[in-house]
PDB file of C-alpha atoms in Angstrom:
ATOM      1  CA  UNK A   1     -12.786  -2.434   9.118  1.00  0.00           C
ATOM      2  CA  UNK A   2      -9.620  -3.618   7.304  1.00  0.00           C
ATOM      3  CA  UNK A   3      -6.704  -5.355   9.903  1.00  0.00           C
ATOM      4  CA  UNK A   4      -3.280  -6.753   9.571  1.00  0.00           C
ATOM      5  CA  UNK A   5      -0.675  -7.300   7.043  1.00  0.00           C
ATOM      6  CA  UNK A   6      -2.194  -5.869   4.033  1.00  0.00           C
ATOM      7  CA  UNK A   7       0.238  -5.993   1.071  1.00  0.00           C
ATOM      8  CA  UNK A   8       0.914  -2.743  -1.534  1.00  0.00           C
ATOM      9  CA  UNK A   9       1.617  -5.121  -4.385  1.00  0.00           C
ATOM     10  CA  UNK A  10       4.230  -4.669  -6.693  1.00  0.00           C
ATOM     11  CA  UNK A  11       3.201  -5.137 -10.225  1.00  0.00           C
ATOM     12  CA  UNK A  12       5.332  -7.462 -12.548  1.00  0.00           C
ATOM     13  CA  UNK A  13       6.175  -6.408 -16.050  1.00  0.00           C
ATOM     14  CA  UNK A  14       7.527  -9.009 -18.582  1.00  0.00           C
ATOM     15  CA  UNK A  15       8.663  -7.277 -22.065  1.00  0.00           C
ATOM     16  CA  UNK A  16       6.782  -4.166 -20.874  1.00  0.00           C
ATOM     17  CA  UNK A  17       3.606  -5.632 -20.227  1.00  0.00           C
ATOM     18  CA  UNK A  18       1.916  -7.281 -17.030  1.00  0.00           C
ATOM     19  CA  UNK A  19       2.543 -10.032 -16.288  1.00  0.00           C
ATOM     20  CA  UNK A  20      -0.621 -11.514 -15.410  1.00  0.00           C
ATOM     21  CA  UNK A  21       0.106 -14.818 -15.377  1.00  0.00           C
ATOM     22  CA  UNK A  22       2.762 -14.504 -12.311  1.00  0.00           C
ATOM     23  CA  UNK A  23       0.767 -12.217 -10.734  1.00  0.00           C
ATOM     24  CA  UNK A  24      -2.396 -14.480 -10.293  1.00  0.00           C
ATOM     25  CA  UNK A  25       0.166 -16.901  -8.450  1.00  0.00           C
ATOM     26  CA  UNK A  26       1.339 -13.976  -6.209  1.00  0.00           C
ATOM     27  CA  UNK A  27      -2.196 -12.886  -5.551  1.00  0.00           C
ATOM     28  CA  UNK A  28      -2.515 -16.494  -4.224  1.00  0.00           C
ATOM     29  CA  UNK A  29       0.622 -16.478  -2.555  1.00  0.00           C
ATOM     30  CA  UNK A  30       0.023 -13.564  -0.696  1.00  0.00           C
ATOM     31  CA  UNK A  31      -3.175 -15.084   0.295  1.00  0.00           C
ATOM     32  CA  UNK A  32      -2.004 -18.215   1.392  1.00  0.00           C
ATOM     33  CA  UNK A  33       0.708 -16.899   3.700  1.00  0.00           C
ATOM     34  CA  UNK A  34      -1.553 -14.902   5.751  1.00  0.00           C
ATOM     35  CA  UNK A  35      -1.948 -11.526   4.304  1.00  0.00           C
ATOM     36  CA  UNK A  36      -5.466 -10.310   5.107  1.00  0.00           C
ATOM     37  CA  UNK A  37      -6.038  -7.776   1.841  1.00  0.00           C
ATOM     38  CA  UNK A  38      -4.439  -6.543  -1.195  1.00  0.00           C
ATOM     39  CA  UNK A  39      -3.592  -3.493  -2.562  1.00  0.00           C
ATOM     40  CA  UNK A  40      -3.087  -3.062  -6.588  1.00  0.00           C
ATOM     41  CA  UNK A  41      -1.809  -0.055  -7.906  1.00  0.00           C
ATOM     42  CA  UNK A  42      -0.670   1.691  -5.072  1.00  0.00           C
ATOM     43  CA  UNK A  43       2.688   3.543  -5.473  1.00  0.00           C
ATOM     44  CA  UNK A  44       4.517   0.126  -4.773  1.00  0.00           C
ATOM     45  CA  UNK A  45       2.563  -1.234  -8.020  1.00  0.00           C
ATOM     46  CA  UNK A  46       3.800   1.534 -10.230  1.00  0.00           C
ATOM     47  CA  UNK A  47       0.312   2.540 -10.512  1.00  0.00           C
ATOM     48  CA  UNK A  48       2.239   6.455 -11.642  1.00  0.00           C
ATOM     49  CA  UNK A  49       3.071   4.699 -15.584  1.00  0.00           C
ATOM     50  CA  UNK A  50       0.027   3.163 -15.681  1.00  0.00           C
ATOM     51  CA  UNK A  51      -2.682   3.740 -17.982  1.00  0.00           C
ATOM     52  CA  UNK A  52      -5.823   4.369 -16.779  1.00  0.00           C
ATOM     53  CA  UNK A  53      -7.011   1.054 -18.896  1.00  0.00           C
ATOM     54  CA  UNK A  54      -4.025  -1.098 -17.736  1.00  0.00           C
ATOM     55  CA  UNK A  55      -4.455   0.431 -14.148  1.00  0.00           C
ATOM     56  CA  UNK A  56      -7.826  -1.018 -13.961  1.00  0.00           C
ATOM     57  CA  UNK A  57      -7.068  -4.167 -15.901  1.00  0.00           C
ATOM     58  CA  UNK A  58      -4.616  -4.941 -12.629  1.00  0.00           C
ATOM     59  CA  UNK A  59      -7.044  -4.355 -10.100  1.00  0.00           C
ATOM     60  CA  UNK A  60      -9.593  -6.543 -12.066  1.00  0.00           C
ATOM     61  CA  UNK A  61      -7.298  -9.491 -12.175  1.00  0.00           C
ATOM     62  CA  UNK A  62      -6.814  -8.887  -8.635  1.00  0.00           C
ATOM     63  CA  UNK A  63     -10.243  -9.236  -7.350  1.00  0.00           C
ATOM     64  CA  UNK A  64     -11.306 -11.868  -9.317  1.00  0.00           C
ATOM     65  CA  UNK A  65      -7.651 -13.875  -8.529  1.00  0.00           C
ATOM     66  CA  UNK A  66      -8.271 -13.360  -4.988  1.00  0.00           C
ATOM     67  CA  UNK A  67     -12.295 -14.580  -5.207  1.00  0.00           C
ATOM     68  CA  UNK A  68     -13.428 -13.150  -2.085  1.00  0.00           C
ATOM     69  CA  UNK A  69     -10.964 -14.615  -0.063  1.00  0.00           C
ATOM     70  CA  UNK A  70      -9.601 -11.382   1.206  1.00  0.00           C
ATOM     71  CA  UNK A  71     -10.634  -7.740   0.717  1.00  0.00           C
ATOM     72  CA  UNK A  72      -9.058  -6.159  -1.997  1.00  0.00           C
ATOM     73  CA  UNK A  73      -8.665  -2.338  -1.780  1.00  0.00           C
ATOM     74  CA  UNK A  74      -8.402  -0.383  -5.552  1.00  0.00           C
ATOM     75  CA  UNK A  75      -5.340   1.709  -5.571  1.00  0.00           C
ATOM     76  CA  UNK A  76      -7.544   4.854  -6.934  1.00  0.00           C
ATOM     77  CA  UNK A  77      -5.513   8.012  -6.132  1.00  0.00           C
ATOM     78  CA  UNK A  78      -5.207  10.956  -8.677  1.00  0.00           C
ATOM     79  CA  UNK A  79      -4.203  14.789  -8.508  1.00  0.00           C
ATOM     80  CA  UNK A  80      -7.494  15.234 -10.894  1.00  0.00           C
ATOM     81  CA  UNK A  81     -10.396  14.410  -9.130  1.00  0.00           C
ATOM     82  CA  UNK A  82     -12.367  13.198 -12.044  1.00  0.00           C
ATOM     83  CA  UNK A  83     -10.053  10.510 -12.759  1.00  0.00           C
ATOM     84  CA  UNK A  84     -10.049   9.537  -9.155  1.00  0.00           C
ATOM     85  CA  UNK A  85     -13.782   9.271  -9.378  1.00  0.00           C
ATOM     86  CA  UNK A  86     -13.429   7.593 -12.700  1.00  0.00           C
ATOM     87  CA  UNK A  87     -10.820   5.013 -11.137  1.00  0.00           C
ATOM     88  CA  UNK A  88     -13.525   4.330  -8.454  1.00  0.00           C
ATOM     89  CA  UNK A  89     -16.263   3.579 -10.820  1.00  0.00           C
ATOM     90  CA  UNK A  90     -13.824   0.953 -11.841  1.00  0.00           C
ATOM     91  CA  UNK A  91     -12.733  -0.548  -8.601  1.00  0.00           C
ATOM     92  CA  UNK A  92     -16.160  -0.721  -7.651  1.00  0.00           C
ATOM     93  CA  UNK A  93     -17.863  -2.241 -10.373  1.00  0.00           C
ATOM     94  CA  UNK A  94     -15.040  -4.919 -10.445  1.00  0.00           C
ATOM     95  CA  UNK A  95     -16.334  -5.938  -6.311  1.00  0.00           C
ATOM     96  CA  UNK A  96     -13.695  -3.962  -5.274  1.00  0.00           C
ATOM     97  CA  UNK A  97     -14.285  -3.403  -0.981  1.00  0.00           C
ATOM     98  CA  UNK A  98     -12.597  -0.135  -0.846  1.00  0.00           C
ATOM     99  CA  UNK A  99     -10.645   2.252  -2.617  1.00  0.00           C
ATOM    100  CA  UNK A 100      -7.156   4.074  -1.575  1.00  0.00           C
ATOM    101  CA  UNK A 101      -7.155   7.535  -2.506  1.00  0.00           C
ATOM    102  CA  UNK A 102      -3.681   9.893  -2.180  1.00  0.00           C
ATOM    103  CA  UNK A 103      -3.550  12.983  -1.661  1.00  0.00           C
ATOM    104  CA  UNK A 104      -3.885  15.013  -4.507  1.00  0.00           C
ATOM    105  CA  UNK A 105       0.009  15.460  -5.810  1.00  0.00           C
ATOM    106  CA  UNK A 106       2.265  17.666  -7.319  1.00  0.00           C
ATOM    107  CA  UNK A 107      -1.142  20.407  -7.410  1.00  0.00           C
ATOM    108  CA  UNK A 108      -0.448  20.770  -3.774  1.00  0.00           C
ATOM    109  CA  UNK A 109      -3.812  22.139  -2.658  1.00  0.00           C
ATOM    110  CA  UNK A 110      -4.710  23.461   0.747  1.00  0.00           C
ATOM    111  CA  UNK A 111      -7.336  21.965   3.522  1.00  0.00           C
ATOM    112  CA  UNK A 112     -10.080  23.284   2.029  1.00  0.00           C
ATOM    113  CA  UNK A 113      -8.861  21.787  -1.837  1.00  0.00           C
ATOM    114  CA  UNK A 114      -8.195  18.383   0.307  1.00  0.00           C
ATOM    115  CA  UNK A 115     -11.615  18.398   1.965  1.00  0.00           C
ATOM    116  CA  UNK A 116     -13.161  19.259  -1.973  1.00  0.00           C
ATOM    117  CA  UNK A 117     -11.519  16.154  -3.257  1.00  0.00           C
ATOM    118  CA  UNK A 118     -12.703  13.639  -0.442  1.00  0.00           C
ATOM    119  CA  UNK A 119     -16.147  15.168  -0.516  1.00  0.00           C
ATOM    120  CA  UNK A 120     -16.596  14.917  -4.555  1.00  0.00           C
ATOM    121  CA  UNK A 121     -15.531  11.601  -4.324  1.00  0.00           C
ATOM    122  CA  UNK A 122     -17.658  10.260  -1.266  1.00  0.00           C
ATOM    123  CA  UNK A 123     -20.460  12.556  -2.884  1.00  0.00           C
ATOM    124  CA  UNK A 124     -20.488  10.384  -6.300  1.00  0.00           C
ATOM    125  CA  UNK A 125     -19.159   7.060  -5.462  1.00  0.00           C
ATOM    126  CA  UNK A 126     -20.448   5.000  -2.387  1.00  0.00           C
ATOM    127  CA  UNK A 127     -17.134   2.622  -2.724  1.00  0.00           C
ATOM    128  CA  UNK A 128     -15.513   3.020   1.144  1.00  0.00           C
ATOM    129  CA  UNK A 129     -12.342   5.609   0.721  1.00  0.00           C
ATOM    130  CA  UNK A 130      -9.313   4.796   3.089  1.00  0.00           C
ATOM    131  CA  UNK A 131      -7.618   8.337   2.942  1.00  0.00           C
ATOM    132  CA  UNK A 132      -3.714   8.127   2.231  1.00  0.00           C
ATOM    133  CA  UNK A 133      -1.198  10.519   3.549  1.00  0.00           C
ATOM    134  CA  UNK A 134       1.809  10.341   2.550  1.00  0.00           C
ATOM    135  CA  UNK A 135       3.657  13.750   2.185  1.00  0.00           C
ATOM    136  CA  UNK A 136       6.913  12.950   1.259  1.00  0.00           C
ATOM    137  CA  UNK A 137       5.802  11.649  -1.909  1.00  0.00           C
ATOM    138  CA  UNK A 138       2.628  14.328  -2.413  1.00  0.00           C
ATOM    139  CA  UNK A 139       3.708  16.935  -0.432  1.00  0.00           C
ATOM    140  CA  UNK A 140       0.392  17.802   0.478  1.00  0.00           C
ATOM    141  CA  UNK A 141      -0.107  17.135   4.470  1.00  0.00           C
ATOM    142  CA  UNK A 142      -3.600  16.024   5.752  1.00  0.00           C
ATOM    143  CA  UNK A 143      -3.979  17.598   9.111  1.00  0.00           C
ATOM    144  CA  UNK A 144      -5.836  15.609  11.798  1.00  0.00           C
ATOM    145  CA  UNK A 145      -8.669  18.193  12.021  1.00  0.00           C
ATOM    146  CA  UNK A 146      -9.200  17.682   8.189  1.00  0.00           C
ATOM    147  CA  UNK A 147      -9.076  14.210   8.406  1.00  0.00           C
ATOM    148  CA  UNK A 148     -11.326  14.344  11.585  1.00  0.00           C
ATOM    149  CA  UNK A 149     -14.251  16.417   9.385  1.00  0.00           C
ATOM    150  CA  UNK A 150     -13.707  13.679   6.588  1.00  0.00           C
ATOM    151  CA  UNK A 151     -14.597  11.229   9.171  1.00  0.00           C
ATOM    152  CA  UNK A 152     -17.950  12.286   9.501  1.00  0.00           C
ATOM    153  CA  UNK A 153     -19.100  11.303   5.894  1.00  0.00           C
ATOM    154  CA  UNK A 154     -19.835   7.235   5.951  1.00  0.00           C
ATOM    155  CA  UNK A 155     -17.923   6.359   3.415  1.00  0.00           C
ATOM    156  CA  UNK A 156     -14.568   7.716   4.518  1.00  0.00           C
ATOM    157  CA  UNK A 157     -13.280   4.754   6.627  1.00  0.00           C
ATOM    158  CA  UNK A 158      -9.664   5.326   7.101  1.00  0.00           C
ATOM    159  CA  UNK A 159      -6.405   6.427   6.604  1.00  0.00           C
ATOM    160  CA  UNK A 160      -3.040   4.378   5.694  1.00  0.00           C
ATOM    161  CA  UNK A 161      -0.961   6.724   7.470  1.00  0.00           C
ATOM    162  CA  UNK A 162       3.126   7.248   5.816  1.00  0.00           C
ATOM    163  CA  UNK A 163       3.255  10.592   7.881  1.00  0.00           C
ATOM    164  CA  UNK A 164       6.107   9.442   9.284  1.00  0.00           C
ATOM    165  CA  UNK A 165       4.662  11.103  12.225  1.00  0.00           C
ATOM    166  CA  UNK A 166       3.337   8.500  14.993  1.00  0.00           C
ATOM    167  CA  UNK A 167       1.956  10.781  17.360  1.00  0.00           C
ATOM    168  CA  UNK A 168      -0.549  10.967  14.972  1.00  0.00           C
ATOM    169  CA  UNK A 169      -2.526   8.212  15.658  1.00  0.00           C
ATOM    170  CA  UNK A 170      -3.639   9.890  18.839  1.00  0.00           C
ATOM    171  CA  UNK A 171      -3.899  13.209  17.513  1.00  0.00           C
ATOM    172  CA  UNK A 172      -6.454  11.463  14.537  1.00  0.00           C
ATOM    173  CA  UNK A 173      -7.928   9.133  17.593  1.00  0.00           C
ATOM    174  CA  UNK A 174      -9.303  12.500  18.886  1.00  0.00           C
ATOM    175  CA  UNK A 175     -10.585  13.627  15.787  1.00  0.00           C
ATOM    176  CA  UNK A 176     -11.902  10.944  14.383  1.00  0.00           C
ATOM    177  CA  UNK A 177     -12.876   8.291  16.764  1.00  0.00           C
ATOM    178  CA  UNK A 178     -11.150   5.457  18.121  1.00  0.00           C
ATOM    179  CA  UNK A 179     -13.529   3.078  15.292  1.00  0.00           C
ATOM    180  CA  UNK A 180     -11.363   5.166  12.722  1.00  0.00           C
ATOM    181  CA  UNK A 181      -9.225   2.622  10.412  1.00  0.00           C
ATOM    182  CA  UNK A 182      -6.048   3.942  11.227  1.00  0.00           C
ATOM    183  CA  UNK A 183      -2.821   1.947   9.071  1.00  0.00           C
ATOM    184  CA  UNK A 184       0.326   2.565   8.827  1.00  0.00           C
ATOM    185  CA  UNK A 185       2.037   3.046   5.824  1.00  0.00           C
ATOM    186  CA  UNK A 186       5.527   3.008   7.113  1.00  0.00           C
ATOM    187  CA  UNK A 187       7.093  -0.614   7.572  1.00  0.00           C
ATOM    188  CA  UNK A 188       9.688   1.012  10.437  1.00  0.00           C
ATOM    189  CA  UNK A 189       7.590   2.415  12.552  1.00  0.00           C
ATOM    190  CA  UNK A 190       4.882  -0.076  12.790  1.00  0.00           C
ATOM    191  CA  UNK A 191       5.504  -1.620  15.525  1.00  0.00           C
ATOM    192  CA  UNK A 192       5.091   2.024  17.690  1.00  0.00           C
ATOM    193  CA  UNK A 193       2.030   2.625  15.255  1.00  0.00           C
ATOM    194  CA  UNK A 194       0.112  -0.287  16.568  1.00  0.00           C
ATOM    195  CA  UNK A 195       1.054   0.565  20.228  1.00  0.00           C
ATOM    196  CA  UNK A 196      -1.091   3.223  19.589  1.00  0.00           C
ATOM    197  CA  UNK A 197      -3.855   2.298  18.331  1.00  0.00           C
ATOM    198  CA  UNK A 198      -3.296   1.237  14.495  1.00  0.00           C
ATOM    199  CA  UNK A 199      -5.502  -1.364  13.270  1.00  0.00           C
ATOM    200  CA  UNK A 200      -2.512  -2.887  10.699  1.00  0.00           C
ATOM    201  CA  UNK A 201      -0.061  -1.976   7.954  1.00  0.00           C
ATOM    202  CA  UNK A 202       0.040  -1.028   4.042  1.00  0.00           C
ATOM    203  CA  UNK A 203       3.122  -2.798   3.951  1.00  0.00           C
ATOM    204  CA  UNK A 204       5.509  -3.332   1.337  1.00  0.00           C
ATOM    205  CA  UNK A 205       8.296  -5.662   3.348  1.00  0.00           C
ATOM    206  CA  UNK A 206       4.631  -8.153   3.089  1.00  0.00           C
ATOM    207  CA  UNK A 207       5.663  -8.306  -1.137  1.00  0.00           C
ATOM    208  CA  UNK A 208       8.450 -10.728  -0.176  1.00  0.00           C
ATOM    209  CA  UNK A 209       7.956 -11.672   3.864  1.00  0.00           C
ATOM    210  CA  UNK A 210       4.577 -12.082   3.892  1.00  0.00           C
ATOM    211  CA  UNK A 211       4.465 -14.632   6.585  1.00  0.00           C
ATOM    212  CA  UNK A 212       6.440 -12.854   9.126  1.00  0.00           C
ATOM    213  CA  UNK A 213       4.397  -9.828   8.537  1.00  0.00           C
ATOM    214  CA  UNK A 214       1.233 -11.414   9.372  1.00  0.00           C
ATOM    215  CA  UNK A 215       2.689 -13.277  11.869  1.00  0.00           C
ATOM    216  CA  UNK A 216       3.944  -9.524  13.772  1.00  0.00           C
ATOM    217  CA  UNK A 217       0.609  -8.013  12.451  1.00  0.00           C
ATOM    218  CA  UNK A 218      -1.135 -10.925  15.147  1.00  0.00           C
ATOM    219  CA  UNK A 219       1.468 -10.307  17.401  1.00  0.00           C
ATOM    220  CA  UNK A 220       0.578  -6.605  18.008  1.00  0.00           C
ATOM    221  CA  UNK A 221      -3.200  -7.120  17.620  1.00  0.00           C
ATOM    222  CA  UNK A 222      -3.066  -9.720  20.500  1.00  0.00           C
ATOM    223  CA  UNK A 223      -0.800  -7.992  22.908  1.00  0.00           C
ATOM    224  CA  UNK A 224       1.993 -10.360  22.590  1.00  0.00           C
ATOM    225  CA  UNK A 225       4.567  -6.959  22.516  1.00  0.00           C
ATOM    226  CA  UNK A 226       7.638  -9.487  23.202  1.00  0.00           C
ATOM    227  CA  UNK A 227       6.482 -11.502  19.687  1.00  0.00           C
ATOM    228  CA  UNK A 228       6.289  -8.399  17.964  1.00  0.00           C
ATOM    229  CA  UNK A 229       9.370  -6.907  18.868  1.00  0.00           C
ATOM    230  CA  UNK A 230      11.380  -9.997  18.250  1.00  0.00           C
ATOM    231  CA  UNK A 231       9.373  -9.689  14.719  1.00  0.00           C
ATOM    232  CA  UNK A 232      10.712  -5.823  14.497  1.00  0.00           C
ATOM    233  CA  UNK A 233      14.277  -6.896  15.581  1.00  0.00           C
ATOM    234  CA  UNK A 234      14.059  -9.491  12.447  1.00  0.00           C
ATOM    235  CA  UNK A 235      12.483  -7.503   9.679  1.00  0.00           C
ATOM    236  CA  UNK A 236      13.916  -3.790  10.566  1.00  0.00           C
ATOM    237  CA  UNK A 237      17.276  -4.355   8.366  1.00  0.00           C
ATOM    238  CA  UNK A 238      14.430  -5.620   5.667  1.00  0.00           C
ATOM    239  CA  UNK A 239      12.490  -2.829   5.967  1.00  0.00           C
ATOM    240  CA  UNK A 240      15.201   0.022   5.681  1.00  0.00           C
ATOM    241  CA  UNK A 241      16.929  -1.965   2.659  1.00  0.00           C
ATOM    242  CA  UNK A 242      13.803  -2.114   0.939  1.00  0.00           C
ATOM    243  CA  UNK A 243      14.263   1.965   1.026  1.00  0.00           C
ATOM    244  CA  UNK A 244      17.824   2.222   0.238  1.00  0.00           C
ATOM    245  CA  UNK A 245      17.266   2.913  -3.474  1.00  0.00           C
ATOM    246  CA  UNK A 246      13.964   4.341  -5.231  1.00  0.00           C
ATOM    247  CA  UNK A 247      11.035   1.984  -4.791  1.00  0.00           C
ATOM    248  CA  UNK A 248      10.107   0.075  -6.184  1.00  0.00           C
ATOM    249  CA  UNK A 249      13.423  -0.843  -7.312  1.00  0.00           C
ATOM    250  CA  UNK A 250      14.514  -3.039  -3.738  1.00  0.00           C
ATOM    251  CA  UNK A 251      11.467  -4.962  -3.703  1.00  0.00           C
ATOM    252  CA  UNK A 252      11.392  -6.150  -7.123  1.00  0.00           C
ATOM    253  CA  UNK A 253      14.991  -7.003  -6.476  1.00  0.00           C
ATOM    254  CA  UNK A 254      14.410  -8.831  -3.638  1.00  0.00           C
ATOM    255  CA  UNK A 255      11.226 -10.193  -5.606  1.00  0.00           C
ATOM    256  CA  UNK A 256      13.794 -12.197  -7.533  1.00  0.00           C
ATOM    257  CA  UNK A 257      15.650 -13.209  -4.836  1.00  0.00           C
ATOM    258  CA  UNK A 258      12.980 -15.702  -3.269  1.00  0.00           C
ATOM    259  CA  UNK A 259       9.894 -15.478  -5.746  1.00  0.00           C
ATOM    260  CA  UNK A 260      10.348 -18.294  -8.718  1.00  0.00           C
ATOM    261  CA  UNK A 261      10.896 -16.613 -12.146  1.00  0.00           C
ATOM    262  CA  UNK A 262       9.747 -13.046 -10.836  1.00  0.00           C
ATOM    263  CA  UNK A 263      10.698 -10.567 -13.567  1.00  0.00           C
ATOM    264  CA  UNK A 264      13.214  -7.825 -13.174  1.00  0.00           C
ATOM    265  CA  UNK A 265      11.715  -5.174 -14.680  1.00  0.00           C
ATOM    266  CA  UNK A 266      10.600  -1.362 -13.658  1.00  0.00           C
ATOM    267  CA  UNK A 267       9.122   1.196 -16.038  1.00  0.00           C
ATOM    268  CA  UNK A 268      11.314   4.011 -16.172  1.00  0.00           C
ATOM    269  CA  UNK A 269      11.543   6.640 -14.904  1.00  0.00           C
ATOM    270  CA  UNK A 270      12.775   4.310 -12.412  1.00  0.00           C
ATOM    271  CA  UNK A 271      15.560   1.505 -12.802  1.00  0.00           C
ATOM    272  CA  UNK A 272      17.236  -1.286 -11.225  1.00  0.00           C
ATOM    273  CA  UNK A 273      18.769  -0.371  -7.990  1.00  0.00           C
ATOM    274  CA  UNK A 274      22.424   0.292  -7.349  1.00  0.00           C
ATOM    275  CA  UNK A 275      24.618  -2.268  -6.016  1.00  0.00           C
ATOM    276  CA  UNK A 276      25.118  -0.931  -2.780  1.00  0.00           C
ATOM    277  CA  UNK A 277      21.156  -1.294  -2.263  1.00  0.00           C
ATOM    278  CA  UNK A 278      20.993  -4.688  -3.951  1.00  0.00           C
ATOM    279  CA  UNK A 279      23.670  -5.954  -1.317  1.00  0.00           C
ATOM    280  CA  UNK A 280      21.770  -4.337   1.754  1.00  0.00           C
ATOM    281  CA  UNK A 281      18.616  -6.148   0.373  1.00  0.00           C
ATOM    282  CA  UNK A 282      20.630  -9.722   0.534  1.00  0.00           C
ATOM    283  CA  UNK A 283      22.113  -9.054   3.819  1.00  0.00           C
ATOM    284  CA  UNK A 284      18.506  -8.062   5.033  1.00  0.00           C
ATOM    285  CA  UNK A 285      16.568 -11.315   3.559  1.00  0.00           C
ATOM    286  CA  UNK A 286      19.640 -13.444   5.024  1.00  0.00           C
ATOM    287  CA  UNK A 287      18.815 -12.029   8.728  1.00  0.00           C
ATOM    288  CA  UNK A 288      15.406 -12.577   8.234  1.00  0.00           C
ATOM    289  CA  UNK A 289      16.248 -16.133   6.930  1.00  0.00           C
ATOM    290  CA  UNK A 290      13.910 -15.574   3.830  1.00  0.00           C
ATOM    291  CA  UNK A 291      17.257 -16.976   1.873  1.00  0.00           C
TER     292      UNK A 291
END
């Protein structure tokens, strides 16, 4: 069972490679100010203009940076299920603990090509999946009796939830189980998420707050709903400025903003962000008093 502020980490490029250097120190970082996993290669990470061999260089350094100190799970996601799989061979022969699997994108299959994908996977790989749903990027939706049958295999643990929908943590409580590793994947609506039920947040505000995120993350797990909303109240502007411009774009701006010599690069297709969403990002990291 995976809990707290878990981190989708960005991934720095330095003259178009990774930077691996800078990223071992923001494994340890991350680490050190209370996050309680990592992700690599999620969407945050770029893991879209990756190659497959770079992809699983990342989550390599990863693990073995963060030496068993926290869980790492494998960004493993693909629309082709055999390079899922084949990302999960990786992920688990590098000690990965779990792997995150999208939705199959832009192939937009129905429940019965969603439930395929999950069960191929499970079938072939005994790596833990934690199921992610996020249909604004995919457009594929996961409905909660889908999930609810995917539940039943052992190795399907979870779901990092970016619905944008939180009544569906109690519609997937009822079809999965309350033991069901429900996370959110939406910064914003956290704080409802764990009201009902969430077990902690894929978060990307935890790239450059990670102590405050961990700090709410307790907050909510411990019932201490006055901590957590004074938390909310202090990282909201953060986490809709971090979404005013394409992401990755705010977060690696406001990586460079209070992370020593983080670089400022994205791999296109995407680019810096404007300056109306670089300003919203400073305004946001002054009220949460990160600068």
């Amino acid at each position: 069972m995976f809990s707290g502020s878990i981190p989708a980490l960005v991934t720095p490029f330095r003259d178009g490679a990774f930077d691996e250097k800078l990223f071992r120190g923001f494994v340890d970082w991350q680490i050190e100010q209370g996050s309680s996993a990592l992700v690599p290669c999620g969407t945050t990470g770029e893991s879209a203009t990756m190659s497959i061999e770079e992809h699983n260089h990342v989550v390599r350094v990863c693990i073995d940076q963060a030496k068993g100190r926290v869980p790492v799970i494998a960004g493993c996601g693909s629309n082709d299920t055999m390079v899922a799989l084949e990302h999960m061979h990786h992920a688990k022969a590098a000690g990965a603990a779990a792997a995150l699997v999208v939705l199959p994108y832009y192939n937009r299959p129905n429940q019965d090509g969603i439930l395929a994908h999950y069960r191929y996977l499970a079938a072939n790989n005994d790596l833990p999946i934690v199921v992610y749903n996020v249909p604004a990027r995919t457009v594929t939706d996961i409905l909660p009796e889908t999930l609810g049958k995917l539940a039943e295999l052992p190795t399907i643990i979870g779901i990092k939830d970016a619905s944008g929908k939180v009544e569906r943590v109690s519609a997937q409580r009822a079809a999965c189980g309350p033991d069901f590793c429900q996370m959110s994947g939406n910064d914003d609506m956290a704080l409802g998420f764990m009201a009902m039920g969430g077990k902690g947040c894929i978060s990307v505000t935890a790239n450059v707050a990670p102590k405050l995120a961990a700090d709410f993350q307790a907050a909510c797990a411990e019932g201490r709903w006055a901590d957590a909303l004074a938390l909310q109240d202090r990282l909201f502007p953060l986490h809709a400025a971090l979404f005013s411009d394409a992401s990755p774009g705010p977060i690696k701006y406001a990586l460079t903003r209070v992370y020593p010599d983080f670089p400022n690069e994205l791999r296109m297709p995407m680019t810096w962000p404007s300056e109306a969403s670089r300003k919203a990002v400073d305004a946001a990291l002054a009220h949460a008093g990160l600068v």
